[in-house]
């Protein structure tokens, strides 16, 4: 259940107190853009919202839950948000069957994915990252300066430093990435949506979302997809979404499952690890993730081709080349 304006710091207390009290929606649920009759602000509302939703501009009540659905206030107009998706896609048994099929048909190749590695601008594959909790503003400034000089693809910082990084890198080719649910991934969905909105508002172009990997190991696939679909709907393309797996804690089947769910939720990248738990990127995991991404794109016409990010333990040019050859991008 997503009512985007519940994340605004000023909505009415009644809308806020329920946070994300979720009703498991059916396959016909969707998001709609509702126009306020008072100030004409557009608010994204979930069709099965179970809380009062208020306008971000003037705090007028836009809809109230009635009979499991969001009933619009008189005078409000809406249109279906076609850029978003339903938050329930398959049953648990359907998820398990699909993941088993992908795992069974998967072929992991040993050949190099980048035979012409000398022609690649390695700097443009690097996210220059500083995520430690005790990072200082001065260190963020230095990180951004280094990224400008080296022309890295992006800098990756925690949400509280996105605005500073954005100011530092204005006018450059370096993008701003931030992290959601870092580093454990077990925060509740409401918390992750708050972080998502904060990072986007501050100027982030890319979001690295940590999957709830304990739930993944328990095969709670519907709940994971539900969360990722909400984040994707709040951060539609061209925002780049990367899903961090924490591969050191996962079996091969879990990795395949995470790739399958990420693809269904329309994520752009899958990423090996946070770098804060267990080992970092390993060649065998990168190869498996690349094979799964390619398989999902080739076998299912409704899926785009995700890319793979190797993260954790990649500290030298030689390390980077090894990961690029294994299938990272």
PDB file of N, CA and C in Angstrom, residues 237-312:
ATOM      1  N   UNK A 237      11.584   5.282 -13.815  1.00  0.00           N
ATOM      2  CA  UNK A 237      12.673   5.632 -14.722  1.00  0.00           C
ATOM      3  C   UNK A 237      12.475   7.079 -15.185  1.00  0.00           C
ATOM      4  N   UNK A 238      13.557   7.832 -15.398  1.00  0.00           N
ATOM      5  CA  UNK A 238      14.933   7.365 -15.600  1.00  0.00           C
ATOM      6  C   UNK A 238      15.768   7.137 -14.342  1.00  0.00           C
ATOM      7  N   UNK A 239      15.188   7.223 -13.149  1.00  0.00           N
ATOM      8  CA  UNK A 239      15.963   6.855 -11.964  1.00  0.00           C
ATOM      9  C   UNK A 239      16.446   5.416 -12.106  1.00  0.00           C
ATOM     10  N   UNK A 240      17.729   5.203 -11.903  1.00  0.00           N
ATOM     11  CA  UNK A 240      18.309   3.859 -12.005  1.00  0.00           C
ATOM     12  C   UNK A 240      18.209   3.175 -10.647  1.00  0.00           C
ATOM     13  N   UNK A 241      17.630   1.983 -10.630  1.00  0.00           N
ATOM     14  CA  UNK A 241      17.513   1.208  -9.400  1.00  0.00           C
ATOM     15  C   UNK A 241      18.404  -0.023  -9.470  1.00  0.00           C
ATOM     16  N   UNK A 242      19.217  -0.205  -8.430  1.00  0.00           N
ATOM     17  CA  UNK A 242      20.077  -1.382  -8.319  1.00  0.00           C
ATOM     18  C   UNK A 242      19.670  -2.142  -7.062  1.00  0.00           C
ATOM     19  N   UNK A 243      19.564  -3.446  -7.179  1.00  0.00           N
ATOM     20  CA  UNK A 243      19.192  -4.269  -6.034  1.00  0.00           C
ATOM     21  C   UNK A 243      20.429  -4.967  -5.491  1.00  0.00           C
ATOM     22  N   UNK A 244      20.771  -4.687  -4.233  1.00  0.00           N
ATOM     23  CA  UNK A 244      21.944  -5.286  -3.588  1.00  0.00           C
ATOM     24  C   UNK A 244      21.534  -6.592  -2.926  1.00  0.00           C
ATOM     25  N   UNK A 245      22.286  -7.667  -3.209  1.00  0.00           N
ATOM     26  CA  UNK A 245      21.907  -9.014  -2.773  1.00  0.00           C
ATOM     27  C   UNK A 245      22.506  -9.461  -1.440  1.00  0.00           C
ATOM     28  N   UNK A 246      23.747  -9.110  -1.178  1.00  0.00           N
ATOM     29  CA  UNK A 246      24.539  -9.696  -0.076  1.00  0.00           C
ATOM     30  C   UNK A 246      24.797 -11.177  -0.366  1.00  0.00           C
ATOM     31  N   UNK A 247      25.524 -11.414  -1.462  1.00  0.00           N
ATOM     32  CA  UNK A 247      25.733 -12.776  -1.965  1.00  0.00           C
ATOM     33  C   UNK A 247      26.471 -13.681  -0.986  1.00  0.00           C
ATOM     34  N   UNK A 248      27.241 -13.112  -0.065  1.00  0.00           N
ATOM     35  CA  UNK A 248      27.963 -13.947   0.902  1.00  0.00           C
ATOM     36  C   UNK A 248      27.010 -14.713   1.809  1.00  0.00           C
ATOM     37  N   UNK A 249      25.770 -14.263   1.897  1.00  0.00           N
ATOM     38  CA  UNK A 249      24.794 -14.894   2.783  1.00  0.00           C
ATOM     39  C   UNK A 249      23.805 -15.788   2.026  1.00  0.00           C
ATOM     40  N   UNK A 250      23.962 -15.908   0.708  1.00  0.00           N
ATOM     41  CA  UNK A 250      22.947 -16.556  -0.112  1.00  0.00           C
ATOM     42  C   UNK A 250      23.463 -17.791  -0.833  1.00  0.00           C
ATOM     43  N   UNK A 251      22.575 -18.747  -1.039  1.00  0.00           N
ATOM     44  CA  UNK A 251      22.855 -19.897  -1.893  1.00  0.00           C
ATOM     45  C   UNK A 251      22.603 -19.493  -3.345  1.00  0.00           C
ATOM     46  N   UNK A 252      23.067 -20.322  -4.273  1.00  0.00           N
ATOM     47  CA  UNK A 252      22.905 -20.013  -5.696  1.00  0.00           C
ATOM     48  C   UNK A 252      21.439 -19.827  -6.065  1.00  0.00           C
ATOM     49  N   UNK A 253      20.558 -20.678  -5.527  1.00  0.00           N
ATOM     50  CA  UNK A 253      19.133 -20.542  -5.840  1.00  0.00           C
ATOM     51  C   UNK A 253      18.588 -19.203  -5.342  1.00  0.00           C
ATOM     52  N   UNK A 254      19.053 -18.746  -4.192  1.00  0.00           N
ATOM     53  CA  UNK A 254      18.613 -17.448  -3.678  1.00  0.00           C
ATOM     54  C   UNK A 254      19.023 -16.327  -4.624  1.00  0.00           C
ATOM     55  N   UNK A 255      20.211 -16.433  -5.172  1.00  0.00           N
ATOM     56  CA  UNK A 255      20.704 -15.416  -6.105  1.00  0.00           C
ATOM     57  C   UNK A 255      19.853 -15.397  -7.367  1.00  0.00           C
ATOM     58  N   UNK A 256      19.526 -16.577  -7.880  1.00  0.00           N
ATOM     59  CA  UNK A 256      18.650 -16.666  -9.053  1.00  0.00           C
ATOM     60  C   UNK A 256      17.276 -16.091  -8.726  1.00  0.00           C
ATOM     61  N   UNK A 257      16.764 -16.395  -7.542  1.00  0.00           N
ATOM     62  CA  UNK A 257      15.458 -15.875  -7.127  1.00  0.00           C
ATOM     63  C   UNK A 257      15.473 -14.353  -7.064  1.00  0.00           C
ATOM     64  N   UNK A 258      16.536 -13.793  -6.498  1.00  0.00           N
ATOM     65  CA  UNK A 258      16.633 -12.339  -6.381  1.00  0.00           C
ATOM     66  C   UNK A 258      16.689 -11.680  -7.755  1.00  0.00           C
ATOM     67  N   UNK A 259      17.410 -12.279  -8.687  1.00  0.00           N
ATOM     68  CA  UNK A 259      17.459 -11.753 -10.058  1.00  0.00           C
ATOM     69  C   UNK A 259      16.073 -11.775 -10.692  1.00  0.00           C
ATOM     70  N   UNK A 260      15.353 -12.864 -10.483  1.00  0.00           N
ATOM     71  CA  UNK A 260      14.021 -13.017 -11.067  1.00  0.00           C
ATOM     72  C   UNK A 260      13.059 -11.966 -10.524  1.00  0.00           C
ATOM     73  N   UNK A 261      13.090 -11.746  -9.220  1.00  0.00           N
ATOM     74  CA  UNK A 261      12.201 -10.754  -8.602  1.00  0.00           C
ATOM     75  C   UNK A 261      12.594  -9.339  -9.026  1.00  0.00           C
ATOM     76  N   UNK A 262      13.887  -9.062  -9.078  1.00  0.00           N
ATOM     77  CA  UNK A 262      14.353  -7.739  -9.499  1.00  0.00           C
ATOM     78  C   UNK A 262      13.902  -7.428 -10.919  1.00  0.00           C
ATOM     79  N   UNK A 263      13.974  -8.429 -11.789  1.00  0.00           N
ATOM     80  CA  UNK A 263      13.536  -8.244 -13.169  1.00  0.00           C
ATOM     81  C   UNK A 263      12.042  -7.955 -13.235  1.00  0.00           C
ATOM     82  N   UNK A 264      11.257  -8.701 -12.453  1.00  0.00           N
ATOM     83  CA  UNK A 264       9.806  -8.491 -12.439  1.00  0.00           C
ATOM     84  C   UNK A 264       9.444  -7.106 -11.912  1.00  0.00           C
ATOM     85  N   UNK A 265      10.241  -6.591 -10.984  1.00  0.00           N
ATOM     86  CA  UNK A 265       9.995  -5.265 -10.408  1.00  0.00           C
ATOM     87  C   UNK A 265      10.598  -4.142 -11.246  1.00  0.00           C
ATOM     88  N   UNK A 266      11.161  -4.496 -12.398  1.00  0.00           N
ATOM     89  CA  UNK A 266      11.680  -3.508 -13.345  1.00  0.00           C
ATOM     90  C   UNK A 266      12.887  -2.745 -12.807  1.00  0.00           C
ATOM     91  N   UNK A 267      13.749  -3.444 -12.067  1.00  0.00           N
ATOM     92  CA  UNK A 267      15.010  -2.844 -11.632  1.00  0.00           C
ATOM     93  C   UNK A 267      15.997  -2.852 -12.798  1.00  0.00           C
ATOM     94  N   UNK A 268      17.009  -2.009 -12.703  1.00  0.00           N
ATOM     95  CA  UNK A 268      17.964  -1.837 -13.798  1.00  0.00           C
ATOM     96  C   UNK A 268      19.253  -2.627 -13.606  1.00  0.00           C
ATOM     97  N   UNK A 269      19.658  -2.821 -12.351  1.00  0.00           N
ATOM     98  CA  UNK A 269      20.898  -3.531 -12.032  1.00  0.00           C
ATOM     99  C   UNK A 269      20.637  -4.508 -10.895  1.00  0.00           C
ATOM    100  N   UNK A 270      21.447  -5.546 -10.854  1.00  0.00           N
ATOM    101  CA  UNK A 270      21.581  -6.355  -9.643  1.00  0.00           C
ATOM    102  C   UNK A 270      23.024  -6.210  -9.182  1.00  0.00           C
ATOM    103  N   UNK A 271      23.219  -6.205  -7.872  1.00  0.00           N
ATOM    104  CA  UNK A 271      24.518  -5.855  -7.298  1.00  0.00           C
ATOM    105  C   UNK A 271      24.899  -6.885  -6.246  1.00  0.00           C
ATOM    106  N   UNK A 272      26.161  -7.263  -6.199  1.00  0.00           N
ATOM    107  CA  UNK A 272      26.571  -8.404  -5.383  1.00  0.00           C
ATOM    108  C   UNK A 272      26.406  -8.191  -3.888  1.00  0.00           C
ATOM    109  N   UNK A 273      26.874  -7.074  -3.355  1.00  0.00           N
ATOM    110  CA  UNK A 273      26.948  -6.976  -1.895  1.00  0.00           C
ATOM    111  C   UNK A 273      27.088  -5.533  -1.424  1.00  0.00           C
ATOM    112  N   UNK A 274      26.883  -5.361  -0.128  1.00  0.00           N
ATOM    113  CA  UNK A 274      27.055  -4.038   0.480  1.00  0.00           C
ATOM    114  C   UNK A 274      28.516  -3.734   0.773  1.00  0.00           C
ATOM    115  N   UNK A 275      29.322  -4.786   0.939  1.00  0.00           N
ATOM    116  CA  UNK A 275      30.700  -4.607   1.366  1.00  0.00           C
ATOM    117  C   UNK A 275      30.835  -4.505   2.875  1.00  0.00           C
ATOM    118  N   UNK A 276      29.718  -4.633   3.598  1.00  0.00           N
ATOM    119  CA  UNK A 276      29.726  -4.509   5.058  1.00  0.00           C
ATOM    120  C   UNK A 276      29.485  -5.837   5.765  1.00  0.00           C
ATOM    121  N   UNK A 277      29.222  -6.906   5.019  1.00  0.00           N
ATOM    122  CA  UNK A 277      28.918  -8.189   5.639  1.00  0.00           C
ATOM    123  C   UNK A 277      29.490  -9.318   4.793  1.00  0.00           C
ATOM    124  N   UNK A 278      30.365 -10.134   5.406  1.00  0.00           N
ATOM    125  CA  UNK A 278      30.942 -11.257   4.675  1.00  0.00           C
ATOM    126  C   UNK A 278      31.870 -10.793   3.566  1.00  0.00           C
ATOM    127  N   UNK A 279      32.136 -11.702   2.657  1.00  0.00           N
ATOM    128  CA  UNK A 279      33.029 -11.357   1.544  1.00  0.00           C
ATOM    129  C   UNK A 279      32.298 -10.465   0.543  1.00  0.00           C
ATOM    130  N   UNK A 280      33.070  -9.823  -0.306  1.00  0.00           N
ATOM    131  CA  UNK A 280      32.497  -8.965  -1.333  1.00  0.00           C
ATOM    132  C   UNK A 280      32.202  -9.745  -2.600  1.00  0.00           C
ATOM    133  N   UNK A 281      32.450  -9.091  -3.732  1.00  0.00           N
ATOM    134  CA  UNK A 281      32.142  -9.700  -5.027  1.00  0.00           C
ATOM    135  C   UNK A 281      33.063 -10.880  -5.315  1.00  0.00           C
ATOM    136  N   UNK A 282      32.475 -11.962  -5.800  1.00  0.00           N
ATOM    137  CA  UNK A 282      33.228 -13.125  -6.249  1.00  0.00           C
ATOM    138  C   UNK A 282      32.885 -13.412  -7.704  1.00  0.00           C
ATOM    139  N   UNK A 283      33.879 -13.901  -8.435  1.00  0.00           N
ATOM    140  CA  UNK A 283      33.699 -14.145  -9.860  1.00  0.00           C
ATOM    141  C   UNK A 283      32.523 -15.072 -10.119  1.00  0.00           C
ATOM    142  N   UNK A 284      32.411 -16.158  -9.346  1.00  0.00           N
ATOM    143  CA  UNK A 284      31.338 -17.120  -9.602  1.00  0.00           C
ATOM    144  C   UNK A 284      29.953 -16.515  -9.390  1.00  0.00           C
ATOM    145  N   UNK A 285      29.840 -15.594  -8.463  1.00  0.00           N
ATOM    146  CA  UNK A 285      28.546 -14.953  -8.238  1.00  0.00           C
ATOM    147  C   UNK A 285      28.221 -13.962  -9.354  1.00  0.00           C
ATOM    148  N   UNK A 286      29.219 -13.227  -9.799  1.00  0.00           N
ATOM    149  CA  UNK A 286      29.005 -12.288 -10.901  1.00  0.00           C
ATOM    150  C   UNK A 286      28.590 -13.042 -12.159  1.00  0.00           C
ATOM    151  N   UNK A 287      29.251 -14.163 -12.443  1.00  0.00           N
ATOM    152  CA  UNK A 287      28.887 -14.970 -13.616  1.00  0.00           C
ATOM    153  C   UNK A 287      27.456 -15.490 -13.505  1.00  0.00           C
ATOM    154  N   UNK A 288      27.085 -15.966 -12.326  1.00  0.00           N
ATOM    155  CA  UNK A 288      25.732 -16.479 -12.124  1.00  0.00           C
ATOM    156  C   UNK A 288      24.694 -15.370 -12.308  1.00  0.00           C
ATOM    157  N   UNK A 289      24.952 -14.220 -11.752  1.00  0.00           N
ATOM    158  CA  UNK A 289      24.014 -13.104 -11.878  1.00  0.00           C
ATOM    159  C   UNK A 289      23.895 -12.642 -13.325  1.00  0.00           C
ATOM    160  N   UNK A 290      25.009 -12.578 -14.029  1.00  0.00           N
ATOM    161  CA  UNK A 290      24.969 -12.175 -15.437  1.00  0.00           C
ATOM    162  C   UNK A 290      24.189 -13.194 -16.263  1.00  0.00           C
ATOM    163  N   UNK A 291      24.408 -14.473 -15.997  1.00  0.00           N
ATOM    164  CA  UNK A 291      23.684 -15.517 -16.730  1.00  0.00           C
ATOM    165  C   UNK A 291      22.185 -15.428 -16.464  1.00  0.00           C
ATOM    166  N   UNK A 292      21.813 -15.183 -15.213  1.00  0.00           N
ATOM    167  CA  UNK A 292      20.394 -15.072 -14.871  1.00  0.00           C
ATOM    168  C   UNK A 292      19.763 -13.857 -15.546  1.00  0.00           C
ATOM    169  N   UNK A 293      20.458 -12.739 -15.536  1.00  0.00           N
ATOM    170  CA  UNK A 293      19.930 -11.531 -16.178  1.00  0.00           C
ATOM    171  C   UNK A 293      19.741 -11.737 -17.676  1.00  0.00           C
ATOM    172  N   UNK A 294      20.717 -12.352 -18.318  1.00  0.00           N
ATOM    173  CA  UNK A 294      20.618 -12.611 -19.754  1.00  0.00           C
ATOM    174  C   UNK A 294      19.484 -13.585 -20.055  1.00  0.00           C
ATOM    175  N   UNK A 295      19.362 -14.614 -19.239  1.00  0.00           N
ATOM    176  CA  UNK A 295      18.305 -15.609 -19.447  1.00  0.00           C
ATOM    177  C   UNK A 295      16.926 -14.963 -19.318  1.00  0.00           C
ATOM    178  N   UNK A 296      16.730 -14.163 -18.295  1.00  0.00           N
ATOM    179  CA  UNK A 296      15.432 -13.522 -18.084  1.00  0.00           C
ATOM    180  C   UNK A 296      15.074 -12.587 -19.233  1.00  0.00           C
ATOM    181  N   UNK A 297      16.072 -11.895 -19.775  1.00  0.00           N
ATOM    182  CA  UNK A 297      15.820 -10.985 -20.892  1.00  0.00           C
ATOM    183  C   UNK A 297      15.552 -11.745 -22.184  1.00  0.00           C
ATOM    184  N   UNK A 298      16.260 -12.858 -22.398  1.00  0.00           N
ATOM    185  CA  UNK A 298      16.134 -13.614 -23.644  1.00  0.00           C
ATOM    186  C   UNK A 298      14.874 -14.473 -23.690  1.00  0.00           C
ATOM    187  N   UNK A 299      14.495 -15.035 -22.544  1.00  0.00           N
ATOM    188  CA  UNK A 299      13.390 -15.993 -22.517  1.00  0.00           C
ATOM    189  C   UNK A 299      12.038 -15.349 -22.247  1.00  0.00           C
ATOM    190  N   UNK A 300      12.027 -14.173 -21.665  1.00  0.00           N
ATOM    191  CA  UNK A 300      10.762 -13.532 -21.309  1.00  0.00           C
ATOM    192  C   UNK A 300      10.695 -12.175 -22.005  1.00  0.00           C
ATOM    193  N   UNK A 301       9.773 -12.067 -22.943  1.00  0.00           N
ATOM    194  CA  UNK A 301       9.709 -10.871 -23.775  1.00  0.00           C
ATOM    195  C   UNK A 301       9.266  -9.631 -23.005  1.00  0.00           C
ATOM    196  N   UNK A 302       8.691  -9.828 -21.803  1.00  0.00           N
ATOM    197  CA  UNK A 302       8.223  -8.682 -21.024  1.00  0.00           C
ATOM    198  C   UNK A 302       9.295  -8.124 -20.099  1.00  0.00           C
ATOM    199  N   UNK A 303      10.510  -8.639 -20.182  1.00  0.00           N
ATOM    200  CA  UNK A 303      11.577  -8.199 -19.278  1.00  0.00           C
ATOM    201  C   UNK A 303      12.682  -7.482 -20.060  1.00  0.00           C
ATOM    202  N   UNK A 304      13.206  -6.420 -19.491  1.00  0.00           N
ATOM    203  CA  UNK A 304      14.357  -5.763 -20.081  1.00  0.00           C
ATOM    204  C   UNK A 304      15.623  -6.436 -19.548  1.00  0.00           C
ATOM    205  N   UNK A 305      16.748  -6.108 -20.134  1.00  0.00           N
ATOM    206  CA  UNK A 305      18.007  -6.745 -19.743  1.00  0.00           C
ATOM    207  C   UNK A 305      18.656  -5.957 -18.614  1.00  0.00           C
ATOM    208  N   UNK A 306      18.721  -6.561 -17.445  1.00  0.00           N
ATOM    209  CA  UNK A 306      19.389  -5.923 -16.311  1.00  0.00           C
ATOM    210  C   UNK A 306      20.903  -6.063 -16.452  1.00  0.00           C
ATOM    211  N   UNK A 307      21.613  -5.165 -15.782  1.00  0.00           N
ATOM    212  CA  UNK A 307      23.068  -5.221 -15.741  1.00  0.00           C
ATOM    213  C   UNK A 307      23.529  -5.663 -14.352  1.00  0.00           C
ATOM    214  N   UNK A 308      24.809  -5.984 -14.253  1.00  0.00           N
ATOM    215  CA  UNK A 308      25.367  -6.526 -13.009  1.00  0.00           C
ATOM    216  C   UNK A 308      26.440  -5.582 -12.477  1.00  0.00           C
ATOM    217  N   UNK A 309      26.373  -5.303 -11.187  1.00  0.00           N
ATOM    218  CA  UNK A 309      27.379  -4.468 -10.532  1.00  0.00           C
ATOM    219  C   UNK A 309      28.139  -5.307  -9.512  1.00  0.00           C
ATOM    220  N   UNK A 310      29.451  -5.324  -9.636  1.00  0.00           N
ATOM    221  CA  UNK A 310      30.298  -6.019  -8.660  1.00  0.00           C
ATOM    222  C   UNK A 310      30.690  -5.030  -7.575  1.00  0.00           C
ATOM    223  N   UNK A 311      30.404  -5.383  -6.323  1.00  0.00           N
ATOM    224  CA  UNK A 311      30.650  -4.461  -5.215  1.00  0.00           C
ATOM    225  C   UNK A 311      31.240  -5.203  -4.030  1.00  0.00           C
ATOM    226  N   UNK A 312      32.222  -4.578  -3.401  1.00  0.00           N
ATOM    227  CA  UNK A 312      32.859  -5.181  -2.238  1.00  0.00           C
ATOM    228  C   UNK A 312      34.144  -5.883  -2.609  1.00  0.00           C
TER     229      UNK A 312
END
